[in-house]
PDB file of C-alpha atoms in Angstrom:
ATOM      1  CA  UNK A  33     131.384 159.694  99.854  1.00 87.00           C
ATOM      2  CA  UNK A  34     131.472 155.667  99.398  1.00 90.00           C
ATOM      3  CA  UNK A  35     132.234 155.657  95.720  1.00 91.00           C
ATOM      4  CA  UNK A  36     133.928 152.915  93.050  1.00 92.00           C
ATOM      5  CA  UNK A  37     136.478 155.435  90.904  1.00 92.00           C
ATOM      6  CA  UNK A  38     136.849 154.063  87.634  1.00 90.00           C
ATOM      7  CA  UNK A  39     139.290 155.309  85.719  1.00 89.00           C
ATOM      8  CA  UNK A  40     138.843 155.985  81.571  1.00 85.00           C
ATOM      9  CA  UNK A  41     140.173 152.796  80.099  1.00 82.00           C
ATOM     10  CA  UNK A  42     139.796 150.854  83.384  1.00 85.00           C
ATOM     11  CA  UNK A  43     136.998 148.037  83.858  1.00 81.00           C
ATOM     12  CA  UNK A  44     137.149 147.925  87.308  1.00 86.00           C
ATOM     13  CA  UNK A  45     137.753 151.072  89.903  1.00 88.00           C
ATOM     14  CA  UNK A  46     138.903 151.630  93.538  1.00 90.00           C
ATOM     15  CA  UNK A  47     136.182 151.823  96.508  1.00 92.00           C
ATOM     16  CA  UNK A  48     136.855 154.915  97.805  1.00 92.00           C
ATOM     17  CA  UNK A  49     136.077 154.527 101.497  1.00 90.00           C
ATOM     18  CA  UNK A  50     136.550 152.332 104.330  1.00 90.00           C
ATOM     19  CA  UNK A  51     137.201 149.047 103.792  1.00 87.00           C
ATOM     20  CA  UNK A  52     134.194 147.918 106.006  1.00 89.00           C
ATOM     21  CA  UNK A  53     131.996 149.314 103.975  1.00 89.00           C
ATOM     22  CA  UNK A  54     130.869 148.986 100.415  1.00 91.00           C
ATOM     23  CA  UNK A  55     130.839 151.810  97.704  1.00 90.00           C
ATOM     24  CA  UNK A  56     127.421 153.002  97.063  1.00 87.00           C
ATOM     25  CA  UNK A  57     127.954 154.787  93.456  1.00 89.00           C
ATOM     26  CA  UNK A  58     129.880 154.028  90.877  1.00 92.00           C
ATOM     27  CA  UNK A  59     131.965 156.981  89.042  1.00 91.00           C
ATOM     28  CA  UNK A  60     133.158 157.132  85.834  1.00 89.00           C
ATOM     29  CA  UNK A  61     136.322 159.030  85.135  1.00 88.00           C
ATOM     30  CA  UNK A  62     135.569 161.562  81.676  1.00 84.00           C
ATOM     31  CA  UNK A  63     137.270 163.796  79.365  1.00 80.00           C
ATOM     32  CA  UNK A  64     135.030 166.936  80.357  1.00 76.00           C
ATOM     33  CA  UNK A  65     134.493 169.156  77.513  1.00 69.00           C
ATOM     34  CA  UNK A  66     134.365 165.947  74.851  1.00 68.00           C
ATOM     35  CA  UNK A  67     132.189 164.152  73.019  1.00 67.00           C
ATOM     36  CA  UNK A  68     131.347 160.683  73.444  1.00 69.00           C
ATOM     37  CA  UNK A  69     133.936 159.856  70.232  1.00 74.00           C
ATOM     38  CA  UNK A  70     136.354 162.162  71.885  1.00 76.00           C
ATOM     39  CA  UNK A  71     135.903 159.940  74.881  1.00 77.00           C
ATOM     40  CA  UNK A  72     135.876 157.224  73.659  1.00 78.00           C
ATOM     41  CA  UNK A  73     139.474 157.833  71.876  1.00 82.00           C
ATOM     42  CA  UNK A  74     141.146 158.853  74.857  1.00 83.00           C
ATOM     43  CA  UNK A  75     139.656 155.084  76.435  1.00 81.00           C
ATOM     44  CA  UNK A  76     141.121 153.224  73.684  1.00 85.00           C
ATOM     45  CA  UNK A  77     144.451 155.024  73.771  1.00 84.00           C
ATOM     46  CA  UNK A  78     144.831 154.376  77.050  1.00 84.00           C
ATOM     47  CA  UNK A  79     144.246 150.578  76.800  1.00 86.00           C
ATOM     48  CA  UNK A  80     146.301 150.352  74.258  1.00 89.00           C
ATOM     49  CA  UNK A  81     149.648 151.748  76.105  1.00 87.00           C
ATOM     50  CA  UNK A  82     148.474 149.333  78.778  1.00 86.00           C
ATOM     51  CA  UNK A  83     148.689 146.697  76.862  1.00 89.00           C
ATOM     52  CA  UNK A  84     152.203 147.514  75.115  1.00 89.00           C
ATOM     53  CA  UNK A  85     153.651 148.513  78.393  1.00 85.00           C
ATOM     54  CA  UNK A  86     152.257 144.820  79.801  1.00 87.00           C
ATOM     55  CA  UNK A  87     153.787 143.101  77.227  1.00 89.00           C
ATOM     56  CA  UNK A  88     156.978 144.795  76.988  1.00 84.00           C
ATOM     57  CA  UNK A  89     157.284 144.572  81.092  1.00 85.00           C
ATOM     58  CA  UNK A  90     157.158 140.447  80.945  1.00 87.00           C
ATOM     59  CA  UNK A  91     159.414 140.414  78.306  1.00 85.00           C
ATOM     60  CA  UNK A  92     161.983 142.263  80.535  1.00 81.00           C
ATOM     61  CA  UNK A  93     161.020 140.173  83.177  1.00 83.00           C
ATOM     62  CA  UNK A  94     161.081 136.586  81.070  1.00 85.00           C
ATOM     63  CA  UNK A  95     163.412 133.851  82.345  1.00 82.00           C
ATOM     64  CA  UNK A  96     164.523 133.911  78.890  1.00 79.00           C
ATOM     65  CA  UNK A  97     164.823 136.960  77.981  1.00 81.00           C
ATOM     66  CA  UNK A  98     165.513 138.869  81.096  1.00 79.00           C
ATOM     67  CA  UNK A  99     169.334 138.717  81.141  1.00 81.00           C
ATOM     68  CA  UNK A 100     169.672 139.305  77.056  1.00 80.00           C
ATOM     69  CA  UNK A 101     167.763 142.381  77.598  1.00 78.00           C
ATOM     70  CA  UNK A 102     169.842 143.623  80.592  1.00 78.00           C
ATOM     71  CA  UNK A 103     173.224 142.498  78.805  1.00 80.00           C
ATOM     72  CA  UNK A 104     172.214 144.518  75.566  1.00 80.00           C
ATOM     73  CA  UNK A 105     170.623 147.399  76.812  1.00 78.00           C
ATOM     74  CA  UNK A 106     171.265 147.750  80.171  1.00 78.00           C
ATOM     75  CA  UNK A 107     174.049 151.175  79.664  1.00 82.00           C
ATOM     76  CA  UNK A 108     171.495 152.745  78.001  1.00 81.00           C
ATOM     77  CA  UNK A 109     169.725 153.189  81.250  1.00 81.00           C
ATOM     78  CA  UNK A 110     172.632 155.203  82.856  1.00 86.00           C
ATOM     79  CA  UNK A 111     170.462 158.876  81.637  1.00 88.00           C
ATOM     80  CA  UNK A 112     167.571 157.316  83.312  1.00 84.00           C
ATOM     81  CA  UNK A 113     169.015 156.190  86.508  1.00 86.00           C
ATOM     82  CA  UNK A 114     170.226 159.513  87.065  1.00 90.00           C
ATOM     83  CA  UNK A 115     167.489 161.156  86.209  1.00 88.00           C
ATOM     84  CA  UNK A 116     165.241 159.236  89.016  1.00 85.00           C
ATOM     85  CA  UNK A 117     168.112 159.650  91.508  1.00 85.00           C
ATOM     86  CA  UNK A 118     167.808 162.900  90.972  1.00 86.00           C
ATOM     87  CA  UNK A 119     164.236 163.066  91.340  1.00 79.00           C
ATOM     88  CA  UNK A 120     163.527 164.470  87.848  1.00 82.00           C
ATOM     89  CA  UNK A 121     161.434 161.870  86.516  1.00 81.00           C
ATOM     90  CA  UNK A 122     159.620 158.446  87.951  1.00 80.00           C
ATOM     91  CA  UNK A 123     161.231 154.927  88.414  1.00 80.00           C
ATOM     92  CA  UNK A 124     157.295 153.734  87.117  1.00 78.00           C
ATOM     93  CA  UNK A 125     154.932 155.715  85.248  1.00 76.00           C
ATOM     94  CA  UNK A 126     151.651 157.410  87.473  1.00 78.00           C
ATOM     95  CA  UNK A 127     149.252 155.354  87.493  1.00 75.00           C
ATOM     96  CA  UNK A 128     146.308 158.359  87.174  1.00 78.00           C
ATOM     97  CA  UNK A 129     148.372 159.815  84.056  1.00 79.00           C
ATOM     98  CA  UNK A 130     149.741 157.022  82.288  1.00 79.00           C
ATOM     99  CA  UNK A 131     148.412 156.353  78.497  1.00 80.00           C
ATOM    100  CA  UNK A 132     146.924 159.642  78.691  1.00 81.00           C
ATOM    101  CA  UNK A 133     147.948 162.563  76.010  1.00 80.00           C
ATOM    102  CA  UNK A 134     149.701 165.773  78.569  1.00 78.00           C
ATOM    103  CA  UNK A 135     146.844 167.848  76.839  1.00 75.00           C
ATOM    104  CA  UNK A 136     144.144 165.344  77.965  1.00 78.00           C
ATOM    105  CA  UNK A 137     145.442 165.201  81.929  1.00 80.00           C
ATOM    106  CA  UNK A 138     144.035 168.252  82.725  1.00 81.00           C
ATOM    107  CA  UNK A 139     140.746 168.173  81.644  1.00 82.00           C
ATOM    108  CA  UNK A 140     140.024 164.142  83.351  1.00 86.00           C
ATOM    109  CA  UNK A 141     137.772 164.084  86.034  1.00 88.00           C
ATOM    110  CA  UNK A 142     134.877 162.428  87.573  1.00 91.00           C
ATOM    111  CA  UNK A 143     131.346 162.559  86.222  1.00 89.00           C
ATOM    112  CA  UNK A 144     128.411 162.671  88.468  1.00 90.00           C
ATOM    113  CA  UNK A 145     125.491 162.040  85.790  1.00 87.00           C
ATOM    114  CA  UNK A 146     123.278 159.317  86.257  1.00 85.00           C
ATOM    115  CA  UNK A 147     124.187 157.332  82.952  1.00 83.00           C
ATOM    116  CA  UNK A 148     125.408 153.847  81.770  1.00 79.00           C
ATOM    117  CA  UNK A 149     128.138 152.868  80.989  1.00 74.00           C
ATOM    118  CA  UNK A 150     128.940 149.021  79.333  1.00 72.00           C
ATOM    119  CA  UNK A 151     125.112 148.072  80.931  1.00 72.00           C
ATOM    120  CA  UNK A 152     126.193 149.247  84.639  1.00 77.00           C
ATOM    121  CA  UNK A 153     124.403 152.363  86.031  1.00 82.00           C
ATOM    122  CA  UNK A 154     127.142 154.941  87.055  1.00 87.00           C
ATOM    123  CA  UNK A 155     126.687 158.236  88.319  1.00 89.00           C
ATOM    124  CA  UNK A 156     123.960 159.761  91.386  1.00 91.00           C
ATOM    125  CA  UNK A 157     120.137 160.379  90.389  1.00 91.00           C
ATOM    126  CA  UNK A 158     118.625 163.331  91.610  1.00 91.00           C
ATOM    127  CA  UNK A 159     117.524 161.887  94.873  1.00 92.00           C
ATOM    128  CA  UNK A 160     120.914 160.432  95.738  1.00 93.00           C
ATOM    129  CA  UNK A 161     123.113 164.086  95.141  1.00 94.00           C
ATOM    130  CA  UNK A 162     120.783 165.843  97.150  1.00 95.00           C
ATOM    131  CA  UNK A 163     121.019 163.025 100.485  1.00 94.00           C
ATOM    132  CA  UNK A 164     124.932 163.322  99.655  1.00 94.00           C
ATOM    133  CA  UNK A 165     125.002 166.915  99.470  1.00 95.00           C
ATOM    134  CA  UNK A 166     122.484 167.373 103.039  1.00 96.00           C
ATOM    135  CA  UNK A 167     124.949 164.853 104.746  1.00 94.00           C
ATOM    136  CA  UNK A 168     127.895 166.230 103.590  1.00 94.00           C
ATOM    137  CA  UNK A 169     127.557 169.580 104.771  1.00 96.00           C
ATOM    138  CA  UNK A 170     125.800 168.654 108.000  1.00 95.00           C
ATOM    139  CA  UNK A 171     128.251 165.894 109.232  1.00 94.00           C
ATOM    140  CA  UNK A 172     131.337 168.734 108.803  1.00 92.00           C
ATOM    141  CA  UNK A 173     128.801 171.096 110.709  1.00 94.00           C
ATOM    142  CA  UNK A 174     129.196 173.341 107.195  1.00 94.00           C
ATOM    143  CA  UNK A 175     125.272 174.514 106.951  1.00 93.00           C
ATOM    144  CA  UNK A 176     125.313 178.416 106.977  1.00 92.00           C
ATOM    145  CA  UNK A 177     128.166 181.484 106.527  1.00 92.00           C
ATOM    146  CA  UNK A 178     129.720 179.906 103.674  1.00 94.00           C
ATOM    147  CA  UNK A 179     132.438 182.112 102.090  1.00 94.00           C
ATOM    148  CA  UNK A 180     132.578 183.000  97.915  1.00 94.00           C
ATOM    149  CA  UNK A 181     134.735 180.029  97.274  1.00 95.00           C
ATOM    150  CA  UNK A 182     135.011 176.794 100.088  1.00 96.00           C
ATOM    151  CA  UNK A 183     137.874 174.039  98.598  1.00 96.00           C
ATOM    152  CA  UNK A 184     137.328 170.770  99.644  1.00 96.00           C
ATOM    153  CA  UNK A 185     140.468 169.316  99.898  1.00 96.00           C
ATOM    154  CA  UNK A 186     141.559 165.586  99.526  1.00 94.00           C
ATOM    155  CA  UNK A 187     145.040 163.971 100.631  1.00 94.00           C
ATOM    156  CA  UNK A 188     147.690 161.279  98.906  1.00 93.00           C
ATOM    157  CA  UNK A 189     150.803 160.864  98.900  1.00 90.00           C
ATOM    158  CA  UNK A 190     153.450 160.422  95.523  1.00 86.00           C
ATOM    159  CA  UNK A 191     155.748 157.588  96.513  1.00 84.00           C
ATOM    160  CA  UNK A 192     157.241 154.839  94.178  1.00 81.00           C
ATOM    161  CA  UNK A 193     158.145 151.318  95.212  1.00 80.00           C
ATOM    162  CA  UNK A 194     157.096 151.304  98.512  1.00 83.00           C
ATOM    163  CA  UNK A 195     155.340 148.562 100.059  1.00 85.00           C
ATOM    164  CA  UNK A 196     153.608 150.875 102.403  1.00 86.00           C
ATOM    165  CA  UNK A 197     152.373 153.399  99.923  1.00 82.00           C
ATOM    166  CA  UNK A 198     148.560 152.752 100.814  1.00 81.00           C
ATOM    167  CA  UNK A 199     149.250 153.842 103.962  1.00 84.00           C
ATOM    168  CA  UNK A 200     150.452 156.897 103.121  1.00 86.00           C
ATOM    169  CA  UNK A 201     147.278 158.127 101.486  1.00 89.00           C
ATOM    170  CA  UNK A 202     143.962 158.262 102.824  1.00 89.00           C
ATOM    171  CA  UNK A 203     142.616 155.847 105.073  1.00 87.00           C
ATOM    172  CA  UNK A 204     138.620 157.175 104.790  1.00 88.00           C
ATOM    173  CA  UNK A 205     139.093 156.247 101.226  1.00 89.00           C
ATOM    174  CA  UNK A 206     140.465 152.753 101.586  1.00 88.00           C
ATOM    175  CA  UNK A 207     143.927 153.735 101.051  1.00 88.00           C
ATOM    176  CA  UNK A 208     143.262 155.337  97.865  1.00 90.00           C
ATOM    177  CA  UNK A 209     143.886 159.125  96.649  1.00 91.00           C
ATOM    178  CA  UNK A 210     140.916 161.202  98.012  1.00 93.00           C
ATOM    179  CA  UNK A 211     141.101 163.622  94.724  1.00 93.00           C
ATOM    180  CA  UNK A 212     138.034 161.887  93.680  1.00 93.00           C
ATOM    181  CA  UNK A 213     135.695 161.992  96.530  1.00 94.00           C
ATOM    182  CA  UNK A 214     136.815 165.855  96.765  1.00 95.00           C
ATOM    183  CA  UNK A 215     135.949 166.655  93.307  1.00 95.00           C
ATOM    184  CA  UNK A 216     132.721 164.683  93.458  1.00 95.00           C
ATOM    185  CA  UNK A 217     131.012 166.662  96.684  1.00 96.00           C
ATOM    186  CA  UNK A 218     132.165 169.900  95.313  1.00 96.00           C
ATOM    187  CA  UNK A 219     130.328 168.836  91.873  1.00 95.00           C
ATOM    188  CA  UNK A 220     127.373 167.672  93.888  1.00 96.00           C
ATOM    189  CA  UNK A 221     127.299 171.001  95.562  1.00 96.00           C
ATOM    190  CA  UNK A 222     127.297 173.499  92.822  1.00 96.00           C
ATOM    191  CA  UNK A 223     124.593 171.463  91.151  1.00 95.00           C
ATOM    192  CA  UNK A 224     122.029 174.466  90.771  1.00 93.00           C
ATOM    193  CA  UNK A 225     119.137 172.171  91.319  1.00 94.00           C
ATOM    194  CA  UNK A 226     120.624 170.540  94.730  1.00 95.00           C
ATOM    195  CA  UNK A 227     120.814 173.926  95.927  1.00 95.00           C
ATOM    196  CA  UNK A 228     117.293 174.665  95.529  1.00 94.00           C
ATOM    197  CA  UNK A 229     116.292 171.498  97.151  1.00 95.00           C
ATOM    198  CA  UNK A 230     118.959 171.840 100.108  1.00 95.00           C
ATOM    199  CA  UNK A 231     116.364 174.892 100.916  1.00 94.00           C
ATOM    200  CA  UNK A 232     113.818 172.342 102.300  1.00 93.00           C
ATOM    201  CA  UNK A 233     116.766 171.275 104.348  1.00 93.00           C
ATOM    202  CA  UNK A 234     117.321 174.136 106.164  1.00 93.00           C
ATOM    203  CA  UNK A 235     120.666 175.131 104.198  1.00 95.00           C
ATOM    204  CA  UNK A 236     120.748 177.854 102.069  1.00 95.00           C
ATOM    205  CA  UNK A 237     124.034 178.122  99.274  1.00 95.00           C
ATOM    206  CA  UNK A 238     124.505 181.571  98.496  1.00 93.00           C
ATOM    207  CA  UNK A 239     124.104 181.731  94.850  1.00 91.00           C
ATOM    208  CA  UNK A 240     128.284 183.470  94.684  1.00 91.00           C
ATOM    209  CA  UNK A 241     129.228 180.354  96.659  1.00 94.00           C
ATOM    210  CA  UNK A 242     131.218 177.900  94.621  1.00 96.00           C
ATOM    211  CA  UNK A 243     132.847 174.564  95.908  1.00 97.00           C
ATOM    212  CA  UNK A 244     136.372 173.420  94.934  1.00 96.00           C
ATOM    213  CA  UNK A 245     137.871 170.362  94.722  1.00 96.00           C
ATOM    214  CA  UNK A 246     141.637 170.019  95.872  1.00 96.00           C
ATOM    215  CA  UNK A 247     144.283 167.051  96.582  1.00 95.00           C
ATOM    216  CA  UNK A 248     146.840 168.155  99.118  1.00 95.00           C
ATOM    217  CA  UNK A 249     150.165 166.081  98.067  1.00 93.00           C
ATOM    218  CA  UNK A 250     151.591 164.561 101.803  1.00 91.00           C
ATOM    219  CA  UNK A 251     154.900 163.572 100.627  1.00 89.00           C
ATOM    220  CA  UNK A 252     155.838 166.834  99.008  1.00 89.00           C
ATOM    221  CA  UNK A 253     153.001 169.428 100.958  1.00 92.00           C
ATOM    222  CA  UNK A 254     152.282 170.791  97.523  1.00 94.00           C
ATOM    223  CA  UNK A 255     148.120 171.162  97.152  1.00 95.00           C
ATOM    224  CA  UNK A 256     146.401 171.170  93.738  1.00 94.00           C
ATOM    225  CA  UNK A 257     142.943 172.735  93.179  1.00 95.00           C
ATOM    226  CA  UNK A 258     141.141 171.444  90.197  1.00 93.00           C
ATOM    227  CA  UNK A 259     138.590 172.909  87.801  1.00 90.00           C
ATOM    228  CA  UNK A 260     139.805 176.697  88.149  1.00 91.00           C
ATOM    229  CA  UNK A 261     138.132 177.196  84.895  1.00 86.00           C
ATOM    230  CA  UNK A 262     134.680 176.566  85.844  1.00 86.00           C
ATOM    231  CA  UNK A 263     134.685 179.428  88.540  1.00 90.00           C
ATOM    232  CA  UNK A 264     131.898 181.969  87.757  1.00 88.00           C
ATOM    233  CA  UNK A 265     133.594 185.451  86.754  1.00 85.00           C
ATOM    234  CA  UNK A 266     131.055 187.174  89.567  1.00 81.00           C
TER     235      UNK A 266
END
């Protein structure tokens, strides 16, 4: 799905497809479950460990202040050093986490309402998730004898300070994670209204079908499925 991901906090967001073409939706990252001053917290919070993180990285990296900082603090980095070796924690924060609360992480993910956002449209009409869903089923030849639950699974990989990191995740989503195209379709596809209009499309949903969204981690083969919560009990 050619989408722009933005990310909450983040003005601008990554075209996720190929680089010859040009996203045709943009999607805004949400706290699902909040309200719009929930929301809107989580933005600010985020921006705001941007900025202090910013600041406090040229500082470290100042021609004046650079070797000061390494002379007076650099032992205290020892516990760290070790601890990255080790593979414990990060050298750099994650970019998809950082400046957002643990209890927050979980529940981030990207909206599909039509809606604006700072005066630009984000989000698929009506029209738009029902062409999406129709092509998306029929170009992976996925139109009848769907099973209870079908995961659609994106891939990235985790590395930090590599050059070549881009080309380690997916390539259909201009080198970006495909987590968000993944959860989008499957949100597109157990929209109760695109199922009724797929019907005029020759593909019928089973109403126990539901679609998952999953990432499927290539550096350490671990796979995540998101939104376990929202699976109907039946």
């Amino acid at each position: 799905v050619p989408i722009e991901f933005v990310r909450v906090g983040d003005e601008k967001g990554s075209a996720q497809c190929p680089v010859l073409l040009k996203p045709n939706f943009k999607i805004q990252e949400c706290l699902h479950g909040a309200n719009e001053a929930s929301s809107a917290r989580v933005a600010q919070h985020r921006i705001l460990n941007k900025r202090i993180f910013s600041a406090w990285k040229r500082f470290k990296l100042s021609a004046v202040s650079c070797f000061a900082y390494v002379e007076a603090l650099g032992l205290f980095f020892l516990t760290k050093i070790i601890r990255d070796s080790a593979g414990i924690s990060r050298p750099v924060p994650n970019p998809k986490e950082f400046g957002i609360r643990a209890s927050n992480i979980e529940n981030l993910g990207p909206s599909i309402q039509a809606t604006v956002v700072d005066g630009t449209a984000t989000g698929l009409t009506y029209d738009q998730m029902v062409l999406t869903a129709k092509s998306v089923l029929t170009a992976m030849s996925l139109t009848k004898e769907f099973s209870p639950l079908v995961l659609l699974v994106g891939h990235a990989g985790s590395t930090v300070n590599n050059p070549h990191a881009a080309g380690l995740d997916c390539g259909a989503c201009g080198g970006n994670s495909g987590e968000a195209n993944a959860r989008v379709v499957a949100s597109i596809l157990n929209h109760p209204g695109v199922r009724t209009r797929l019907k005029n499309h020759d593909i019928e949903i089973p109403e126990d079908t539901w679609f998952l969204g999953g990432l499927h981690n290539t550096t350490t083969d671990e796979v995540k499925i998101f939104d376990l919560a929202h699976i109907p009990k039946t």
